[in-house]
Amino acid sequence: MLVNFGLVLTVFAAKFAFCSGKRDPVHYCGACHVLVDEIDYAIKQIDPRKTIQVGSFRVDPKGDQKTWEVPYARSETYLTELLESVCEYMNQYAQSTDPKTQKKTYVRTSSRKGETLSLSNISMNQEISKALRFACESIIEDFEDDIVKLFSKEGPTLQELQNSLCMDTAELCSEPAQVKEQVEPDEMEIKEEAAETGEEEATDTQEEDSTDTHKEEAADIQNDPEIHKNGATETHEDL
């Protein structure tokens, strides 16, 4: 029986890569954070007024059905469907390296709303995208029920969701998720307008102060008899 050593080596390499990836805390922790972020964003895009009936549709002896309505975005139906496709967004991420700490994280290379992103210190290629997607699918495969349960409730912040799944449940991260301050374009415009308003107010204040100073000097001249006397003397001398 002939053995295809090339095939054996390929399979062995794939298994080794899988096991190594499983043990890579930076890679899987980052993938978990990205996964939670994408799920949280997708849920927020659904109309909160949209609901779906859940429960048992069996009719009891009294002719009643034990059903109730829940927000569609928090339902098992929607969350299960979302988990089937959410990992497709992993190709929109690149690996970013902090120049000071050398810590690696994953950042979006394209904005969800179409704005231009300022990117620096990133590494972007197909291998990173494939590895990130593989990690994403592996996390969902291992913790799908936990993910659905986690997102079925409203209230927790993004960082709390990331810590709950990635630290407490999956134990893929050893440190809490960091709060990333992201300024949307609308907020930027508001801040710029506020800055311009502040500059205009400062200019108006300076002009008012200058006017008040001139008024005070004029009042001093009128009220000071010495100034009047000197002024009159100078006028006569000129004549």
PDB file of C-alpha atoms in Angstrom:
ATOM      1  CA  MET A   1       0.000   0.000   0.000  1.00  0.00           C
ATOM      2  CA  LEU A   2       1.499   3.270  -1.127  1.00  0.00           C
ATOM      3  CA  VAL A   3       1.277   6.261   1.143  1.00  0.00           C
ATOM      4  CA  ASN A   4       1.067   9.773  -0.203  1.00  0.00           C
ATOM      5  CA  PHE A   5       3.565  11.490   2.102  1.00  0.00           C
ATOM      6  CA  GLY A   6       2.698  14.904   0.685  1.00  0.00           C
ATOM      7  CA  LEU A   7      -0.923  14.471   1.736  1.00  0.00           C
ATOM      8  CA  VAL A   8       0.100  13.224   5.167  1.00  0.00           C
ATOM      9  CA  LEU A   9       2.372  16.210   5.703  1.00  0.00           C
ATOM     10  CA  THR A  10      -0.367  18.604   4.589  1.00  0.00           C
ATOM     11  CA  VAL A  11      -2.886  17.126   7.013  1.00  0.00           C
ATOM     12  CA  PHE A  12      -0.323  17.140   9.818  1.00  0.00           C
ATOM     13  CA  ALA A  13       0.548  20.772   9.094  1.00  0.00           C
ATOM     14  CA  ALA A  14      -3.145  21.738   9.135  1.00  0.00           C
ATOM     15  CA  LYS A  15      -3.674  20.018  12.471  1.00  0.00           C
ATOM     16  CA  PHE A  16      -0.551  21.606  13.894  1.00  0.00           C
ATOM     17  CA  ALA A  17      -1.684  25.063  12.738  1.00  0.00           C
ATOM     18  CA  PHE A  18      -5.086  24.498  14.281  1.00  0.00           C
ATOM     19  CA  CYS A  19      -3.620  23.456  17.609  1.00  0.00           C
ATOM     20  CA  SER A  20      -1.139  26.322  17.580  1.00  0.00           C
ATOM     21  CA  GLY A  21      -3.913  28.758  16.755  1.00  0.00           C
ATOM     22  CA  LYS A  22      -5.980  27.393  19.604  1.00  0.00           C
ATOM     23  CA  ARG A  23      -3.146  28.136  22.004  1.00  0.00           C
ATOM     24  CA  ASP A  24      -2.444  31.602  20.628  1.00  0.00           C
ATOM     25  CA  PRO A  25      -4.070  33.920  23.207  1.00  0.00           C
ATOM     26  CA  VAL A  26      -3.463  37.092  21.185  1.00  0.00           C
ATOM     27  CA  HIS A  27      -5.037  35.685  18.024  1.00  0.00           C
ATOM     28  CA  TYR A  28      -8.104  34.102  19.600  1.00  0.00           C
ATOM     29  CA  CYS A  29      -8.683  36.854  22.136  1.00  0.00           C
ATOM     30  CA  GLY A  30      -8.643  39.426  19.335  1.00  0.00           C
ATOM     31  CA  ALA A  31     -10.980  37.304  17.212  1.00  0.00           C
ATOM     32  CA  CYS A  32     -13.389  36.975  20.138  1.00  0.00           C
ATOM     33  CA  HIS A  33     -13.463  40.740  20.704  1.00  0.00           C
ATOM     34  CA  VAL A  34     -14.131  41.357  17.012  1.00  0.00           C
ATOM     35  CA  LEU A  35     -16.894  38.737  16.977  1.00  0.00           C
ATOM     36  CA  VAL A  36     -18.672  40.329  19.938  1.00  0.00           C
ATOM     37  CA  ASP A  37     -18.316  43.782  18.394  1.00  0.00           C
ATOM     38  CA  GLU A  38     -19.872  42.661  15.099  1.00  0.00           C
ATOM     39  CA  ILE A  39     -22.785  40.900  16.806  1.00  0.00           C
ATOM     40  CA  ASP A  40     -23.471  43.898  19.042  1.00  0.00           C
ATOM     41  CA  TYR A  41     -23.431  46.267  16.057  1.00  0.00           C
ATOM     42  CA  ALA A  42     -25.727  44.033  13.982  1.00  0.00           C
ATOM     43  CA  ILE A  43     -28.273  43.846  16.812  1.00  0.00           C
ATOM     44  CA  LYS A  44     -28.354  47.644  17.133  1.00  0.00           C
ATOM     45  CA  GLN A  45     -29.262  47.965  13.439  1.00  0.00           C
ATOM     46  CA  ILE A  46     -32.563  46.147  13.972  1.00  0.00           C
ATOM     47  CA  ASP A  47     -35.661  48.183  14.804  1.00  0.00           C
ATOM     48  CA  PRO A  48     -36.169  47.652  18.571  1.00  0.00           C
ATOM     49  CA  ARG A  49     -39.938  47.782  18.025  1.00  0.00           C
ATOM     50  CA  LYS A  50     -39.813  44.661  15.871  1.00  0.00           C
ATOM     51  CA  THR A  51     -40.870  41.595  17.870  1.00  0.00           C
ATOM     52  CA  ILE A  52     -41.342  37.865  17.372  1.00  0.00           C
ATOM     53  CA  GLN A  53     -43.482  35.302  19.165  1.00  0.00           C
ATOM     54  CA  VAL A  54     -41.619  32.643  21.094  1.00  0.00           C
ATOM     55  CA  GLY A  55     -42.603  29.807  23.389  1.00  0.00           C
ATOM     56  CA  SER A  56     -44.634  26.663  22.964  1.00  0.00           C
ATOM     57  CA  PHE A  57     -47.284  26.666  20.274  1.00  0.00           C
ATOM     58  CA  ARG A  58     -48.912  23.560  21.693  1.00  0.00           C
ATOM     59  CA  VAL A  59     -52.455  24.011  22.900  1.00  0.00           C
ATOM     60  CA  ASP A  60     -53.034  23.013  26.519  1.00  0.00           C
ATOM     61  CA  PRO A  61     -56.280  21.346  27.742  1.00  0.00           C
ATOM     62  CA  LYS A  62     -57.754  24.812  28.283  1.00  0.00           C
ATOM     63  CA  GLY A  63     -57.125  25.779  24.684  1.00  0.00           C
ATOM     64  CA  ASP A  64     -54.324  28.232  25.497  1.00  0.00           C
ATOM     65  CA  GLN A  65     -50.860  28.580  24.033  1.00  0.00           C
ATOM     66  CA  LYS A  66     -47.888  29.573  26.154  1.00  0.00           C
ATOM     67  CA  THR A  67     -46.347  32.149  23.857  1.00  0.00           C
ATOM     68  CA  TRP A  68     -44.996  35.641  24.356  1.00  0.00           C
ATOM     69  CA  GLU A  69     -43.252  38.320  22.331  1.00  0.00           C
ATOM     70  CA  VAL A  70     -39.583  39.290  22.552  1.00  0.00           C
ATOM     71  CA  PRO A  71     -37.501  41.804  20.587  1.00  0.00           C
ATOM     72  CA  TYR A  72     -36.645  40.203  17.241  1.00  0.00           C
ATOM     73  CA  ALA A  73     -32.985  41.236  17.490  1.00  0.00           C
ATOM     74  CA  ARG A  74     -32.689  39.382  20.817  1.00  0.00           C
ATOM     75  CA  SER A  75     -34.488  36.252  19.687  1.00  0.00           C
ATOM     76  CA  GLU A  76     -32.844  32.876  19.215  1.00  0.00           C
ATOM     77  CA  THR A  77     -34.095  32.870  15.623  1.00  0.00           C
ATOM     78  CA  TYR A  78     -32.286  36.053  14.644  1.00  0.00           C
ATOM     79  CA  LEU A  79     -29.129  35.381  16.676  1.00  0.00           C
ATOM     80  CA  THR A  80     -28.749  31.911  15.199  1.00  0.00           C
ATOM     81  CA  GLU A  81     -29.069  33.281  11.667  1.00  0.00           C
ATOM     82  CA  LEU A  82     -26.592  36.062  12.478  1.00  0.00           C
ATOM     83  CA  LEU A  83     -23.985  33.599  13.737  1.00  0.00           C
ATOM     84  CA  GLU A  84     -24.110  31.771  10.412  1.00  0.00           C
ATOM     85  CA  SER A  85     -22.797  34.798   8.518  1.00  0.00           C
ATOM     86  CA  VAL A  86     -21.079  37.143  11.001  1.00  0.00           C
ATOM     87  CA  CYS A  87     -17.609  35.675  10.422  1.00  0.00           C
ATOM     88  CA  GLU A  88     -17.742  36.890   6.812  1.00  0.00           C
ATOM     89  CA  TYR A  89     -16.895  40.371   8.124  1.00  0.00           C
ATOM     90  CA  MET A  90     -13.488  39.197   9.326  1.00  0.00           C
ATOM     91  CA  ASN A  91     -12.009  40.103   5.930  1.00  0.00           C
ATOM     92  CA  GLN A  92     -12.586  43.768   6.832  1.00  0.00           C
ATOM     93  CA  TYR A  93     -10.031  43.632   9.647  1.00  0.00           C
ATOM     94  CA  ALA A  94      -6.262  43.960   9.836  1.00  0.00           C
ATOM     95  CA  GLN A  95      -3.763  43.349  12.599  1.00  0.00           C
ATOM     96  CA  SER A  96      -2.554  46.472  14.375  1.00  0.00           C
ATOM     97  CA  THR A  97       0.620  46.650  16.471  1.00  0.00           C
ATOM     98  CA  ASP A  98       1.079  49.273  19.172  1.00  0.00           C
ATOM     99  CA  PRO A  99       4.516  50.858  18.533  1.00  0.00           C
ATOM    100  CA  LYS A 100       5.128  51.349  22.267  1.00  0.00           C
ATOM    101  CA  THR A 101       3.851  48.130  23.831  1.00  0.00           C
ATOM    102  CA  GLN A 102       4.014  45.918  20.704  1.00  0.00           C
ATOM    103  CA  LYS A 103       0.554  44.665  21.679  1.00  0.00           C
ATOM    104  CA  LYS A 104      -1.408  43.262  18.741  1.00  0.00           C
ATOM    105  CA  THR A 105      -5.105  43.913  18.184  1.00  0.00           C
ATOM    106  CA  TYR A 106      -7.508  43.792  15.240  1.00  0.00           C
ATOM    107  CA  VAL A 107      -8.938  46.950  13.674  1.00  0.00           C
ATOM    108  CA  ARG A 108     -11.380  47.611  10.882  1.00  0.00           C
ATOM    109  CA  THR A 109      -9.906  48.634   7.533  1.00  0.00           C
ATOM    110  CA  SER A 110     -13.238  49.937   6.224  1.00  0.00           C
ATOM    111  CA  SER A 111     -15.810  51.965   8.098  1.00  0.00           C
ATOM    112  CA  ARG A 112     -19.334  50.682   8.557  1.00  0.00           C
ATOM    113  CA  LYS A 113     -20.725  54.105   7.606  1.00  0.00           C
ATOM    114  CA  GLY A 114     -18.431  54.868   4.707  1.00  0.00           C
ATOM    115  CA  GLU A 115     -16.081  57.374   6.379  1.00  0.00           C
ATOM    116  CA  THR A 116     -12.375  57.380   5.676  1.00  0.00           C
ATOM    117  CA  LEU A 117     -10.365  55.699   8.424  1.00  0.00           C
ATOM    118  CA  SER A 118      -6.903  56.770   9.510  1.00  0.00           C
ATOM    119  CA  LEU A 119      -4.851  53.584   9.802  1.00  0.00           C
ATOM    120  CA  SER A 120      -1.282  53.160  10.978  1.00  0.00           C
ATOM    121  CA  ASN A 121       0.992  50.328  12.127  1.00  0.00           C
ATOM    122  CA  ILE A 122      -1.217  47.682  10.531  1.00  0.00           C
ATOM    123  CA  SER A 123      -0.535  44.423   8.754  1.00  0.00           C
ATOM    124  CA  MET A 124      -3.151  43.368   6.222  1.00  0.00           C
ATOM    125  CA  ASN A 125      -3.112  40.254   4.050  1.00  0.00           C
ATOM    126  CA  GLN A 126      -5.217  37.232   3.160  1.00  0.00           C
ATOM    127  CA  GLU A 127      -3.497  34.991   5.690  1.00  0.00           C
ATOM    128  CA  ILE A 128      -4.533  37.254   8.577  1.00  0.00           C
ATOM    129  CA  SER A 129      -8.117  37.438   7.281  1.00  0.00           C
ATOM    130  CA  LYS A 130      -8.322  33.666   6.862  1.00  0.00           C
ATOM    131  CA  ALA A 131      -6.867  33.014  10.306  1.00  0.00           C
ATOM    132  CA  LEU A 132      -9.245  35.514  11.893  1.00  0.00           C
ATOM    133  CA  ARG A 133     -12.250  33.967  10.176  1.00  0.00           C
ATOM    134  CA  PHE A 134     -11.178  30.474  11.168  1.00  0.00           C
ATOM    135  CA  ALA A 135     -10.859  31.576  14.796  1.00  0.00           C
ATOM    136  CA  CYS A 136     -14.258  33.277  14.618  1.00  0.00           C
ATOM    137  CA  GLU A 137     -15.957  30.146  13.294  1.00  0.00           C
ATOM    138  CA  SER A 138     -14.197  27.985  15.890  1.00  0.00           C
ATOM    139  CA  ILE A 139     -15.430  30.202  18.740  1.00  0.00           C
ATOM    140  CA  ILE A 140     -18.995  30.069  17.460  1.00  0.00           C
ATOM    141  CA  GLU A 141     -18.809  26.298  17.054  1.00  0.00           C
ATOM    142  CA  ASP A 142     -17.624  25.854  20.643  1.00  0.00           C
ATOM    143  CA  PHE A 143     -19.779  28.485  22.349  1.00  0.00           C
ATOM    144  CA  GLU A 144     -22.851  29.065  20.176  1.00  0.00           C
ATOM    145  CA  ASP A 145     -25.357  28.446  22.982  1.00  0.00           C
ATOM    146  CA  ASP A 146     -23.441  30.741  25.337  1.00  0.00           C
ATOM    147  CA  ILE A 147     -23.342  33.490  22.701  1.00  0.00           C
ATOM    148  CA  VAL A 148     -27.079  33.290  22.040  1.00  0.00           C
ATOM    149  CA  LYS A 149     -27.813  33.373  25.756  1.00  0.00           C
ATOM    150  CA  LEU A 150     -25.463  36.317  26.302  1.00  0.00           C
ATOM    151  CA  PHE A 151     -27.000  38.483  23.588  1.00  0.00           C
ATOM    152  CA  SER A 152     -30.597  37.587  24.395  1.00  0.00           C
ATOM    153  CA  LYS A 153     -30.530  40.159  27.200  1.00  0.00           C
ATOM    154  CA  GLU A 154     -30.289  43.935  26.872  1.00  0.00           C
ATOM    155  CA  GLY A 155     -28.193  46.158  29.084  1.00  0.00           C
ATOM    156  CA  PRO A 156     -24.492  45.189  29.080  1.00  0.00           C
ATOM    157  CA  THR A 157     -22.023  47.472  27.333  1.00  0.00           C
ATOM    158  CA  LEU A 158     -19.762  46.248  24.537  1.00  0.00           C
ATOM    159  CA  GLN A 159     -16.821  45.864  26.906  1.00  0.00           C
ATOM    160  CA  GLU A 160     -18.954  43.947  29.421  1.00  0.00           C
ATOM    161  CA  LEU A 161     -20.099  41.600  26.647  1.00  0.00           C
ATOM    162  CA  GLN A 162     -16.532  41.052  25.477  1.00  0.00           C
ATOM    163  CA  ASN A 163     -15.312  40.343  28.994  1.00  0.00           C
ATOM    164  CA  SER A 164     -18.230  37.999  29.708  1.00  0.00           C
ATOM    165  CA  LEU A 165     -17.672  35.836  26.625  1.00  0.00           C
ATOM    166  CA  CYS A 166     -13.949  36.150  25.987  1.00  0.00           C
ATOM    167  CA  MET A 167     -12.696  36.123  29.594  1.00  0.00           C
ATOM    168  CA  ASP A 168     -15.293  34.386  31.742  1.00  0.00           C
ATOM    169  CA  THR A 169     -16.901  31.871  29.379  1.00  0.00           C
ATOM    170  CA  ALA A 170     -14.400  31.020  26.655  1.00  0.00           C
ATOM    171  CA  GLU A 171     -11.312  31.966  28.720  1.00  0.00           C
ATOM    172  CA  LEU A 172      -9.561  33.255  25.604  1.00  0.00           C
ATOM    173  CA  CYS A 173      -8.459  36.580  27.095  1.00  0.00           C
ATOM    174  CA  SER A 174      -6.449  37.227  30.226  1.00  0.00           C
ATOM    175  CA  GLU A 175      -7.078  40.992  30.383  1.00  0.00           C
ATOM    176  CA  PRO A 176     -10.317  43.007  30.264  1.00  0.00           C
ATOM    177  CA  ALA A 177     -11.315  44.621  26.982  1.00  0.00           C
ATOM    178  CA  GLN A 178     -10.285  48.245  26.667  1.00  0.00           C
ATOM    179  CA  VAL A 179     -12.764  51.014  26.011  1.00  0.00           C
ATOM    180  CA  LYS A 180     -12.000  52.516  22.624  1.00  0.00           C
ATOM    181  CA  GLU A 181     -13.048  56.118  22.209  1.00  0.00           C
ATOM    182  CA  GLN A 182     -14.339  56.495  18.668  1.00  0.00           C
ATOM    183  CA  VAL A 183     -15.497  59.897  17.456  1.00  0.00           C
ATOM    184  CA  GLU A 184     -18.125  59.735  14.741  1.00  0.00           C
ATOM    185  CA  PRO A 185     -18.203  62.419  12.002  1.00  0.00           C
ATOM    186  CA  ASP A 186     -21.331  64.030  13.490  1.00  0.00           C
ATOM    187  CA  GLU A 187     -19.561  64.368  16.826  1.00  0.00           C
ATOM    188  CA  MET A 188     -16.527  65.829  15.073  1.00  0.00           C
ATOM    189  CA  GLU A 189     -18.722  68.466  13.421  1.00  0.00           C
ATOM    190  CA  ILE A 190     -20.303  69.324  16.761  1.00  0.00           C
ATOM    191  CA  LYS A 191     -16.884  69.711  18.379  1.00  0.00           C
ATOM    192  CA  GLU A 192     -15.630  71.867  15.510  1.00  0.00           C
ATOM    193  CA  GLU A 193     -18.729  74.059  15.690  1.00  0.00           C
ATOM    194  CA  ALA A 194     -18.269  74.386  19.443  1.00  0.00           C
ATOM    195  CA  ALA A 195     -14.639  75.381  18.946  1.00  0.00           C
ATOM    196  CA  GLU A 196     -15.594  77.983  16.328  1.00  0.00           C
ATOM    197  CA  THR A 197     -18.317  79.321  18.608  1.00  0.00           C
ATOM    198  CA  GLY A 198     -15.816  79.568  21.439  1.00  0.00           C
ATOM    199  CA  GLU A 199     -13.405  81.511  19.231  1.00  0.00           C
ATOM    200  CA  GLU A 200     -16.174  83.871  18.136  1.00  0.00           C
ATOM    201  CA  GLU A 201     -17.236  84.426  21.741  1.00  0.00           C
ATOM    202  CA  ALA A 202     -13.629  85.122  22.718  1.00  0.00           C
ATOM    203  CA  THR A 203     -13.315  87.684  19.884  1.00  0.00           C
ATOM    204  CA  ASP A 204     -16.585  89.356  20.894  1.00  0.00           C
ATOM    205  CA  THR A 205     -15.390  89.495  24.490  1.00  0.00           C
ATOM    206  CA  GLN A 206     -12.115  91.126  23.468  1.00  0.00           C
ATOM    207  CA  GLU A 207     -13.968  93.702  21.372  1.00  0.00           C
ATOM    208  CA  GLU A 208     -16.327  94.442  24.254  1.00  0.00           C
ATOM    209  CA  ASP A 209     -13.381  94.805  26.644  1.00  0.00           C
ATOM    210  CA  SER A 210     -11.656  97.189  24.213  1.00  0.00           C
ATOM    211  CA  THR A 211     -14.846  99.265  23.852  1.00  0.00           C
ATOM    212  CA  ASP A 212     -15.302  99.397  27.604  1.00  0.00           C
ATOM    213  CA  THR A 213     -11.676 100.535  28.021  1.00  0.00           C
ATOM    214  CA  HIS A 214     -12.168 103.388  25.545  1.00  0.00           C
ATOM    215  CA  LYS A 215     -15.368 104.401  27.305  1.00  0.00           C
ATOM    216  CA  GLU A 216     -13.630 104.401  30.678  1.00  0.00           C
ATOM    217  CA  GLU A 217     -10.763 106.522  29.319  1.00  0.00           C
ATOM    218  CA  ALA A 218     -13.220 109.011  27.816  1.00  0.00           C
ATOM    219  CA  ALA A 219     -15.102 109.172  31.090  1.00  0.00           C
ATOM    220  CA  ASP A 220     -11.869 109.802  32.991  1.00  0.00           C
ATOM    221  CA  ILE A 221     -10.968 112.629  30.669  1.00  0.00           C
ATOM    222  CA  GLN A 222     -14.358 114.272  31.148  1.00  0.00           C
ATOM    223  CA  ASN A 223     -14.364 113.853  34.901  1.00  0.00           C
ATOM    224  CA  ASP A 224     -10.742 114.940  35.513  1.00  0.00           C
ATOM    225  CA  PRO A 225     -10.547 118.766  35.674  1.00  0.00           C
ATOM    226  CA  GLU A 226      -6.756 118.738  35.269  1.00  0.00           C
ATOM    227  CA  ILE A 227      -7.075 116.974  31.928  1.00  0.00           C
ATOM    228  CA  HIS A 228      -9.703 119.549  30.816  1.00  0.00           C
ATOM    229  CA  LYS A 229      -7.468 122.403  31.965  1.00  0.00           C
ATOM    230  CA  ASN A 230      -4.366 121.081  30.255  1.00  0.00           C
ATOM    231  CA  GLY A 231      -6.323 120.353  27.123  1.00  0.00           C
ATOM    232  CA  ALA A 232      -7.740 123.905  27.041  1.00  0.00           C
ATOM    233  CA  THR A 233      -4.268 125.452  27.671  1.00  0.00           C
ATOM    234  CA  GLU A 234      -2.746 123.483  24.840  1.00  0.00           C
ATOM    235  CA  THR A 235      -5.550 124.633  22.555  1.00  0.00           C
ATOM    236  CA  HIS A 236      -4.939 128.334  23.411  1.00  0.00           C
ATOM    237  CA  GLU A 237      -1.203 127.949  22.910  1.00  0.00           C
ATOM    238  CA  ASP A 238      -1.802 126.472  19.490  1.00  0.00           C
ATOM    239  CA  LEU A 239      -3.904 129.438  18.598  1.00  0.00           C
TER     240      LEU A 239
END
